Coordinates of C-alpha atoms in Angstrom, one line a residue:
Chain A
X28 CA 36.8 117.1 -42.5
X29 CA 35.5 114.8 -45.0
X30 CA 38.0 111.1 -45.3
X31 CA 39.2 111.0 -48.5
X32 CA 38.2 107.2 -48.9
X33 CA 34.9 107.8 -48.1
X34 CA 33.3 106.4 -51.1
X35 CA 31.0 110.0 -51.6
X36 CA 34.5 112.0 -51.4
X37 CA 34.1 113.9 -54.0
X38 CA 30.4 115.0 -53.9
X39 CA 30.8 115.6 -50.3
X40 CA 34.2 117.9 -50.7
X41 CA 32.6 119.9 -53.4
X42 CA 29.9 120.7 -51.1
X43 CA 32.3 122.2 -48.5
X44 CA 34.1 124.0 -51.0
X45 CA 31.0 125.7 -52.0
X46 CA 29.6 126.6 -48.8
X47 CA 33.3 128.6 -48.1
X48 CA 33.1 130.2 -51.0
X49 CA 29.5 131.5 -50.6
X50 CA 30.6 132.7 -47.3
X51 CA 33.4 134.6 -49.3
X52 CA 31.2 136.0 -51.8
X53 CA 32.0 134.1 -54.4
X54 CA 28.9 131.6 -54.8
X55 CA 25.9 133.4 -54.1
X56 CA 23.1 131.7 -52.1
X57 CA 21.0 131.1 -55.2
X58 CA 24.4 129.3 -56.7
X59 CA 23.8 126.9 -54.2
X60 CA 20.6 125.6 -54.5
X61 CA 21.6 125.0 -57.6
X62 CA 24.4 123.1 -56.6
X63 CA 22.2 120.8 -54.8
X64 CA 20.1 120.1 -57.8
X65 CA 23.0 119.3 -59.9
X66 CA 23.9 116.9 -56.9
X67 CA 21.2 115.5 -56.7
X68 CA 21.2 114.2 -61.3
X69 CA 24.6 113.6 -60.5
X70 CA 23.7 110.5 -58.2
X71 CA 21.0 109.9 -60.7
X72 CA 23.7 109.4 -63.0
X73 CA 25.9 107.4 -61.2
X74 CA 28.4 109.6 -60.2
X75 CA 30.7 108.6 -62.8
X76 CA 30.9 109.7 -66.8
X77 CA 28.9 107.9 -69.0
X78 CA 30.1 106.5 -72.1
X79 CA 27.9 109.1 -74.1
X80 CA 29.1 112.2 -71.6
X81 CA 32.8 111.0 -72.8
X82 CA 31.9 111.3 -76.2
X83 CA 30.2 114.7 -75.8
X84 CA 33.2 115.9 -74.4
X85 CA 35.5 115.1 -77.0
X86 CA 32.9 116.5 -79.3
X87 CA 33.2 119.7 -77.5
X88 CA 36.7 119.5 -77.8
X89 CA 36.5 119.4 -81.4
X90 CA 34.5 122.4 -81.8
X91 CA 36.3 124.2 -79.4
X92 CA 39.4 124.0 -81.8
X93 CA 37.8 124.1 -84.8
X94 CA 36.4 127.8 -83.6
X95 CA 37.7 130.9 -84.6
X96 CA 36.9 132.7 -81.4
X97 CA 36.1 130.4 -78.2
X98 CA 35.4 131.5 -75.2
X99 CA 34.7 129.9 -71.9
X100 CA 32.0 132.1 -69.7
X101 CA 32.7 131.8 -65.8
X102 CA 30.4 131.9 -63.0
X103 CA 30.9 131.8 -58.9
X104 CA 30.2 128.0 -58.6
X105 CA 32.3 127.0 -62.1
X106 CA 35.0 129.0 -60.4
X107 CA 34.9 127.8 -56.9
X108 CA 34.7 124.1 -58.3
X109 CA 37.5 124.2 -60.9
X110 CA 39.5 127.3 -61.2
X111 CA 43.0 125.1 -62.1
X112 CA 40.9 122.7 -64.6
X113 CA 40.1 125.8 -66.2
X114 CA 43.5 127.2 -66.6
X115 CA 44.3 123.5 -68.3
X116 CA 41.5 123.3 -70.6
X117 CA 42.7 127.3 -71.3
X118 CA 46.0 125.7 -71.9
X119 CA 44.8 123.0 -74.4
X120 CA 41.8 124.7 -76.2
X121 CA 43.4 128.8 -76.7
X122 CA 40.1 129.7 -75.7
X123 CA 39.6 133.3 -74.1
X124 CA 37.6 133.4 -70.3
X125 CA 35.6 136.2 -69.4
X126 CA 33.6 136.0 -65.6
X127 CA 30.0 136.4 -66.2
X128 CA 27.6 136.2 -63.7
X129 CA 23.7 136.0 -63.3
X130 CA 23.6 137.8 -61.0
X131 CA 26.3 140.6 -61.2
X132 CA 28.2 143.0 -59.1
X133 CA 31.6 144.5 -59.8
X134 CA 32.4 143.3 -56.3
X135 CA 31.3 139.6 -57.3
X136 CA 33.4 139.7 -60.7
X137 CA 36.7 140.8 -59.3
X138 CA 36.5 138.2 -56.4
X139 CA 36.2 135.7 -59.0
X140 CA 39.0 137.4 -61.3
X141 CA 41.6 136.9 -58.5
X142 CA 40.5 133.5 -57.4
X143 CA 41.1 132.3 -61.5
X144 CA 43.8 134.5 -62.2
X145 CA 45.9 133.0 -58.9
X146 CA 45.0 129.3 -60.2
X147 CA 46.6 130.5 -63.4
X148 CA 43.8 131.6 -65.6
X149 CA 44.4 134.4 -68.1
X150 CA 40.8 136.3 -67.6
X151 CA 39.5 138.8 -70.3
X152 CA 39.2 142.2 -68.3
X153 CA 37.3 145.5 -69.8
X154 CA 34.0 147.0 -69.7
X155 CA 30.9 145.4 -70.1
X156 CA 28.4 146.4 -72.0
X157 CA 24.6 145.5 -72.2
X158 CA 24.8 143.5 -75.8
X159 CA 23.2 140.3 -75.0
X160 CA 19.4 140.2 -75.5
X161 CA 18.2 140.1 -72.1
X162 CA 17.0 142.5 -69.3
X163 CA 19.4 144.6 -67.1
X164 CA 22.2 143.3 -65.8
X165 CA 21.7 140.1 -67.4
X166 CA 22.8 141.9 -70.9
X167 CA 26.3 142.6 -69.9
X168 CA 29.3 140.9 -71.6
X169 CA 32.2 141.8 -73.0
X170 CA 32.4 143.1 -76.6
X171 CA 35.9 141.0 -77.1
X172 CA 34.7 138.3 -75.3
X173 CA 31.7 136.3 -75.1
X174 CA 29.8 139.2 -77.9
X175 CA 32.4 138.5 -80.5
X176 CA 33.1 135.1 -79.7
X177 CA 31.8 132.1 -82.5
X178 CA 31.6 129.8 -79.7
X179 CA 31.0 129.7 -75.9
X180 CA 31.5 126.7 -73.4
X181 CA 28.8 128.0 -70.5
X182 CA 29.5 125.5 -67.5
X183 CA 26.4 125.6 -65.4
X184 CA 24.2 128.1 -67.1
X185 CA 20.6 129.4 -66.8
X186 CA 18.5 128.7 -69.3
X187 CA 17.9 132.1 -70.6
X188 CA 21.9 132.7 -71.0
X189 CA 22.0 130.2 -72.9
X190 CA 19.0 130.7 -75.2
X191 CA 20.5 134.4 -76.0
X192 CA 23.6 133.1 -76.9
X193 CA 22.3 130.1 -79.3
X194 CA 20.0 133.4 -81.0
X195 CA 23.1 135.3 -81.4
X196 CA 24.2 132.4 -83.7
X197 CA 26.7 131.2 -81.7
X198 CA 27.7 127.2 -80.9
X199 CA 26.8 126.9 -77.3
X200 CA 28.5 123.9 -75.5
X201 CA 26.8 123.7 -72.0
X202 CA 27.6 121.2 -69.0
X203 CA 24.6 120.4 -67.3
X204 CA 23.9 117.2 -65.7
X205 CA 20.1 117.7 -65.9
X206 CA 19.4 116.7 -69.7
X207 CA 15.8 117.9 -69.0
X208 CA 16.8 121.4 -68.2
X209 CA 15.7 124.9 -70.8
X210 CA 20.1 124.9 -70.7
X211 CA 21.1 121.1 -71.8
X212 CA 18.3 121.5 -74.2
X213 CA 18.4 124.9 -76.1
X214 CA 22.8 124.2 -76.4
X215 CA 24.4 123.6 -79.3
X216 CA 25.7 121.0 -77.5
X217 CA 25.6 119.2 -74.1
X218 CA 27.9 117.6 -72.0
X219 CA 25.8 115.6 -69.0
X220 CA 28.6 115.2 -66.6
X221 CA 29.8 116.6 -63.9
X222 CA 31.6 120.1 -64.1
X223 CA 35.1 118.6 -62.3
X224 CA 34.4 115.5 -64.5
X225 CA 34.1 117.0 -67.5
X226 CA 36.3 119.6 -68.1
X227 CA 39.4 117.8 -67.5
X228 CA 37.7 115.3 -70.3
X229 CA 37.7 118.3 -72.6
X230 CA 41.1 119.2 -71.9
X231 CA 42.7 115.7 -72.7
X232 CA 40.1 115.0 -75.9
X233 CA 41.8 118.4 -76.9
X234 CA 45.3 117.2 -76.6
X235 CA 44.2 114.0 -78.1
X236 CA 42.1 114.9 -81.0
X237 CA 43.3 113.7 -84.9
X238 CA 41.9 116.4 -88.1
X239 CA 40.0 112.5 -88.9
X240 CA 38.3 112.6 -85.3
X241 CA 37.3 116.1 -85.1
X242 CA 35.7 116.0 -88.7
X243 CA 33.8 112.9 -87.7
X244 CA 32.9 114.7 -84.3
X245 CA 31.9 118.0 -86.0
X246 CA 29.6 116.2 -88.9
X247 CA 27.1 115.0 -86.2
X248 CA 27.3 117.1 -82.5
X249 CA 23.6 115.7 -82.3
X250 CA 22.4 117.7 -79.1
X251 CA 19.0 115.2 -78.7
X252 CA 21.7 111.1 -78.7
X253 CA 23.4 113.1 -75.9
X254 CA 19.9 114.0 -73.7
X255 CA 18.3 110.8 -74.6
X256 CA 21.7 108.5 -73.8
X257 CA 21.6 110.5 -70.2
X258 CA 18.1 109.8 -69.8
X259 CA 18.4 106.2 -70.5
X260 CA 21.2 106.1 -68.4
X261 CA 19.0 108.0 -65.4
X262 CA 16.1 104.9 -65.9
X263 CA 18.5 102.1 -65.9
X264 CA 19.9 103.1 -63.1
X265 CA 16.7 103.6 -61.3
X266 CA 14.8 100.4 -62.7
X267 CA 16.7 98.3 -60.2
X268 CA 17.9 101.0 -57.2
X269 CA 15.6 99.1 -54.7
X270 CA 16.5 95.2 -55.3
Chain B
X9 CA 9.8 139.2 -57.4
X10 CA 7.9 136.4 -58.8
X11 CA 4.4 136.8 -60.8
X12 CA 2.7 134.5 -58.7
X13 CA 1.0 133.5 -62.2
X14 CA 4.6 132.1 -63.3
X15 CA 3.7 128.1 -63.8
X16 CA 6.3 127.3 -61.3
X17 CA 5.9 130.1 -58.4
X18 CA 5.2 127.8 -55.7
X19 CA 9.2 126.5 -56.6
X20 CA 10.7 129.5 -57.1
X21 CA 9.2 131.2 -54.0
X22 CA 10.3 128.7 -51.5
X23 CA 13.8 129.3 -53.2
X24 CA 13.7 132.7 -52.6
X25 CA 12.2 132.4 -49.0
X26 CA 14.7 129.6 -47.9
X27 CA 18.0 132.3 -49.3
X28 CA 16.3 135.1 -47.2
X29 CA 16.2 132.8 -44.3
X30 CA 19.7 131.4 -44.4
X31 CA 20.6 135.8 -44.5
X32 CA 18.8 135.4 -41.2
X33 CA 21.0 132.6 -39.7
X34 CA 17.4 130.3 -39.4
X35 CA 18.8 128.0 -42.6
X36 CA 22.2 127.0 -43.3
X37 CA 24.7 127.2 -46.4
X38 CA 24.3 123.0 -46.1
X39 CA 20.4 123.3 -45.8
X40 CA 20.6 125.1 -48.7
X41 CA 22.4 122.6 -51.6
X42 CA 20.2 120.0 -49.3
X43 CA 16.6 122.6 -50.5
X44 CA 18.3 122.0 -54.1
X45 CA 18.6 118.1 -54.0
X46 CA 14.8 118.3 -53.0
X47 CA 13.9 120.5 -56.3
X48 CA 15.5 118.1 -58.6
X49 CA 13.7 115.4 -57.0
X50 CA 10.0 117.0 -56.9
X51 CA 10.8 118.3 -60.7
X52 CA 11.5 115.0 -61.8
X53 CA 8.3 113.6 -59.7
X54 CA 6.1 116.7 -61.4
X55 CA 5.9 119.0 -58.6
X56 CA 2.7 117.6 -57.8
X57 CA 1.1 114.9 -55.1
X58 CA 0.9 111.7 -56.0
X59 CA -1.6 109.0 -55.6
X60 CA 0.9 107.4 -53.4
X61 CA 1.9 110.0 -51.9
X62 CA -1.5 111.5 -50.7
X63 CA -2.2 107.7 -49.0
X64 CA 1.2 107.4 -47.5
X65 CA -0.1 111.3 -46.0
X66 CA -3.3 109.7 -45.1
X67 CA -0.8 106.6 -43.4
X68 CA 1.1 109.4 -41.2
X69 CA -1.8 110.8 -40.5
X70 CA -3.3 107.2 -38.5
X71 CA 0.3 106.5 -37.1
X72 CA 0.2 110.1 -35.7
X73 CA -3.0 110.0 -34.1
X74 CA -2.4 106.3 -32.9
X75 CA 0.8 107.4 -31.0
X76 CA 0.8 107.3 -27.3
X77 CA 3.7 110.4 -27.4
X78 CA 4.1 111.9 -30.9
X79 CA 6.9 114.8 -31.6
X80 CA 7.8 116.6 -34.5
X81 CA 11.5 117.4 -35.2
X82 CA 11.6 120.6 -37.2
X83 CA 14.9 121.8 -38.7
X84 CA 15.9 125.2 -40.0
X85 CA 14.8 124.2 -43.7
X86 CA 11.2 123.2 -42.3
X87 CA 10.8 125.6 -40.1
X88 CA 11.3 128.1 -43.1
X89 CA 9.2 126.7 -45.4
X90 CA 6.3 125.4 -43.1
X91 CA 5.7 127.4 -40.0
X92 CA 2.3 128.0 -40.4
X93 CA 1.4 124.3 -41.6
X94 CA 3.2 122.8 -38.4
X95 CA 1.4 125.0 -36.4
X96 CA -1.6 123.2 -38.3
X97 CA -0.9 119.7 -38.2
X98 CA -0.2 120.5 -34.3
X99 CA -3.6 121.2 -33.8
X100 CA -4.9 118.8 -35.7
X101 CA -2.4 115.7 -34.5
X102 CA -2.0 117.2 -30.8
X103 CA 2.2 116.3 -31.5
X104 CA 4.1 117.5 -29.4
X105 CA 7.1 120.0 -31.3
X106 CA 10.8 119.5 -31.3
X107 CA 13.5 121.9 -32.3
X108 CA 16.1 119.7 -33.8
X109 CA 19.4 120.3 -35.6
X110 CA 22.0 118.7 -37.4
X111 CA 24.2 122.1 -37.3
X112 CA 23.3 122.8 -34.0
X113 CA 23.8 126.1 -31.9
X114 CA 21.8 127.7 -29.1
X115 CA 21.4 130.7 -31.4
X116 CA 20.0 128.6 -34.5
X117 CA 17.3 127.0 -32.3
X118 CA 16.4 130.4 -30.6
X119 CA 15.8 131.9 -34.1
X120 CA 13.9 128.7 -35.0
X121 CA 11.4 128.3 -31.9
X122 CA 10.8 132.2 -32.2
X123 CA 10.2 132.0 -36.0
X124 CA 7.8 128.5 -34.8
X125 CA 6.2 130.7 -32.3
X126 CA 5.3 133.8 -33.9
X127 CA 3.4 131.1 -36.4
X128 CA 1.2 129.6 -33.5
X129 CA 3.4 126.5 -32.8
X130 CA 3.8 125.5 -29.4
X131 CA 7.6 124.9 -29.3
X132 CA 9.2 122.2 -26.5
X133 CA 12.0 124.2 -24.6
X134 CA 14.5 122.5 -22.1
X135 CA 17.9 121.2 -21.5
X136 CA 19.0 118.8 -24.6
X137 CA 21.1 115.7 -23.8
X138 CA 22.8 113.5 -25.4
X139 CA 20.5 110.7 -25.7
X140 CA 20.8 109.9 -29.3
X141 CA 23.4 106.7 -30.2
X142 CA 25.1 109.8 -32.1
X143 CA 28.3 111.5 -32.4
X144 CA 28.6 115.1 -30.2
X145 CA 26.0 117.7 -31.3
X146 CA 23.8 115.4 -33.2
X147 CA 23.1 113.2 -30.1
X148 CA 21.0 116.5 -28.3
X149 CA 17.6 116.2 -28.1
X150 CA 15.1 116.7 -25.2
X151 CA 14.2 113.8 -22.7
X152 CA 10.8 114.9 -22.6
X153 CA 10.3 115.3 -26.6
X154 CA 11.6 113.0 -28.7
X155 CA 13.9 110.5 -26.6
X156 CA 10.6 109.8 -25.0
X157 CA 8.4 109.8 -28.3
X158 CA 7.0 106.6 -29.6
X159 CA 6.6 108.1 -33.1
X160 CA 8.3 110.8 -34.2
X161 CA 7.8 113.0 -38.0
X162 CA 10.9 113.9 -39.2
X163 CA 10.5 116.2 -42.5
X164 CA 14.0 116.5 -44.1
X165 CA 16.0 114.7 -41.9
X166 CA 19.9 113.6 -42.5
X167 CA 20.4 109.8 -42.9
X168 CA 22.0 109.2 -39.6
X169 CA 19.5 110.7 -37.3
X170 CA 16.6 108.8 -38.6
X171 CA 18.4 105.4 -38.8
X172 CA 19.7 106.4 -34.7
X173 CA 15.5 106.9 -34.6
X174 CA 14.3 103.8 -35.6
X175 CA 17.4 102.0 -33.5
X176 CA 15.7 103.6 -30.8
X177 CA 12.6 101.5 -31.6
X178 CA 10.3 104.9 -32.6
X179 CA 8.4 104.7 -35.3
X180 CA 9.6 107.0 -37.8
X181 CA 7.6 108.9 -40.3
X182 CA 9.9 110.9 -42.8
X183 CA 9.0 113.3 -45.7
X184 CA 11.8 113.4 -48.6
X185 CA 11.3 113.7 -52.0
X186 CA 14.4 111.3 -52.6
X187 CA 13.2 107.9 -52.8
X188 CA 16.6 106.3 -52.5
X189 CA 17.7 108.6 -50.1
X190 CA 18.9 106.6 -46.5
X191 CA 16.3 108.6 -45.0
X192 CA 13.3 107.2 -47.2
X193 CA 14.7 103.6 -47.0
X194 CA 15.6 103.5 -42.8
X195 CA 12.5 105.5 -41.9
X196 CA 9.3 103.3 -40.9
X197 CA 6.8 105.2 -43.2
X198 CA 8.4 108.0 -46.1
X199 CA 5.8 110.7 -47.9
X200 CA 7.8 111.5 -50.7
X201 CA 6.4 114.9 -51.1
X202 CA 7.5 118.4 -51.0
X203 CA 7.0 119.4 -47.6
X204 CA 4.7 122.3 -48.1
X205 CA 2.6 120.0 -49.9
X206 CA 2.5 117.4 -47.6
X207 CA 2.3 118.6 -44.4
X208 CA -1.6 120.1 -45.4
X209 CA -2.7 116.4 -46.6
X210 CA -1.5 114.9 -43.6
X211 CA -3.2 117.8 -41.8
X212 CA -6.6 117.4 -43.0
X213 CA -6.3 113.3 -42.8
X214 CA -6.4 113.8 -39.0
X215 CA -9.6 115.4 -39.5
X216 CA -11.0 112.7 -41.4
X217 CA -9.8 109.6 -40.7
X218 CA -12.6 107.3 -39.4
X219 CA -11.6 104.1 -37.1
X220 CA -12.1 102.0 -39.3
X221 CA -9.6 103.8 -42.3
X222 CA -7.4 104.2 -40.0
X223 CA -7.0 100.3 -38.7
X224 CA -6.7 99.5 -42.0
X225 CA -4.0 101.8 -42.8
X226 CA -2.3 100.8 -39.6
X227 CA -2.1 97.1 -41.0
X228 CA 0.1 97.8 -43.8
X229 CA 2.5 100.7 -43.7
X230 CA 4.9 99.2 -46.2
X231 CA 7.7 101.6 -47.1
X232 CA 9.0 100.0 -49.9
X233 CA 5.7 100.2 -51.3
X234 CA 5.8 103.8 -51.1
X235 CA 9.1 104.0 -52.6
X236 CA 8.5 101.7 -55.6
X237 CA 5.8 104.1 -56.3
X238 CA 7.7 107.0 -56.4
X239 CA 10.5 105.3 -58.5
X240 CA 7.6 104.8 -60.6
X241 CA 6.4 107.7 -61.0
X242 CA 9.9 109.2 -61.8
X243 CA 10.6 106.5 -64.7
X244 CA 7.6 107.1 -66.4
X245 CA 8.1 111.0 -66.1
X246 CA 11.4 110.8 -67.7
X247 CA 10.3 108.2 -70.4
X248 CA 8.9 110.7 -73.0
X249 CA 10.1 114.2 -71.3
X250 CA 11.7 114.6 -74.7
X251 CA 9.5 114.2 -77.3

């Protein structure tokens, strides 16, 4: 067991929840390397949100309630990390949640139906079909979900994902916390924070949000500030990490 | 599979090979987000050797061949990635090899010496102790590997057991493509370097290392050196990685 005042708590309780769940089936092995790569920006980072992070969040906020059909997609680790943030930001935003994985099986998918649904998620069941433009299994949504939705929040998406989405016309709001990756740079917009960080920020910017703010937000969700202000924040933080 | 013409198969293959090992029980769920950290480091360093790198290599390469007893400590990750480099370097560096975990189990270093084995390496076998100023498992390692070593190469190795190391008075050389990581900063010498790249150069610098090279590159094994480099090399990566 981890202490909880150890001053890398969070990261290193994160890490244990994602081993269990791969050994339940819910992250895949894959899902955790990828785990450790987001680890490893996130100390780049700081470990905390940024000042630009909190503004992309509330951004995403904004265009989460001005859609007319949001939808958050779900994967094994977004699941695994923050199944009762996502029944809050649910809560907050009306947005519909449909379990979509990279790499699929109907096994996979109910496992993670049941861990959201028992944290108090309403998840978007039916029959997927192969409507996204990519190969095999990689195609299959759900026609009243993420195919007919205007806008999709993908925490922790592959590159490819999200490049379909964006050519389907949709806004694509990603949380990545590598500002270089094909994700935080093909999304609408980009939220470079931590997934248990960020989606709590969403939920209270959603709460929070005046007609005024969200007009401002909505003018300018410039995608490029957000990468930059992360990579800035990356340097700075590195320039003196040996003094 | 991967087209081995994809522009970044060396990456994804070592992905795929460390997931098929942890199936086998050789890696573990932790070794795994740990193979992750290491991606985001080598794609942030350009997944390629650096000058610095190659002449800390050619550094390891003196402090190996200058050692009265040197031992490699291979883990599940390395012994994954590298088996048929180690076997390499063990001929060329006449070390001695160590089977070493941090999530140890009789089982784990049975699959691990085999796997070593089967690749040519001459694996130490024997009754571990606790000789290491660690807590429980982590203190086990063999009296007549590295307990008694004067230098000891410790690819991918966890904080804590390099820092016991060097309390130990060994020389420590380290590979870790995280500059800041405790590892890089406790060890005596760090090639920050993806294993699979460095464990060749260090291989064929015992081959041609004159005297004379390698006094001089006995003089001066400054670490910090090493790791200012790398820091560089990162910072000026991620200076115009969007334009």
């Amino acid at each position: 067991m981890i202490p909880r005042d150890h001053p890398r708590y969070r990261s290193l309780a994160a890490r244990e929840r994602l081993a269990a769940s791969a050994r339940e089936g819910v992250v895949t092995l894959e899902g955790l390397t990828a785990h450790g790569r987001g680890e490893a920006f996130d100390y780049l980072i700081g470990e905390r949100t940024t000042e630009s992070a909190l503004l992309a969040a509330r951004t995403a906020a904004a265009m989460l309630l001005a859609a007319r059909s949001p939808v958050i997609s779900v994967n094994g680790n977004t699941a695994a990390l923050a199944a009762a943030s996502l029944a809050e930001l649910q809560g907050a935003s009306r947005a519909r949640v449909e379990v979509n994985l990279f790499h699929r099986t109907e096994e996979r998918v109910g496992k993670i139906t049941r861990l959201l649904e028992s944290a108090g998620v309403e998840v978007l069941s039916g029959e997927a079909e192969p409507l996204l433009p990519l190969s095999h299994a990689r195609a299959l949504c759900l026609r009243e979900g993420i195919f007919s939705a205007d806008t999709v929040l993908v925490p922790l998406e592959d590159g490819d994902r999200c490049a379909a989405l964006v050519s389907l016309g949709k806004r694509v709001i990603a949380i990545d916390l590598n500002p270089l990756s094909r994700t935080a740079r093909t999304a609408t917009l980009t939220v470079v924070d931590e997934l248990t960080r960020a989606l709590p920020n969403i939920t209270r910017a959603c709460g929070e949000i005046t007609p005024e703010e969200s007009e401002r937000l909505m003018r300018s969700p410039d995608n490029t500030y957000f990468l930059r202000a992360a990579l800035d924040e990356i340097r700075g933080n590195l320039e003196h990490a040996l003094d």
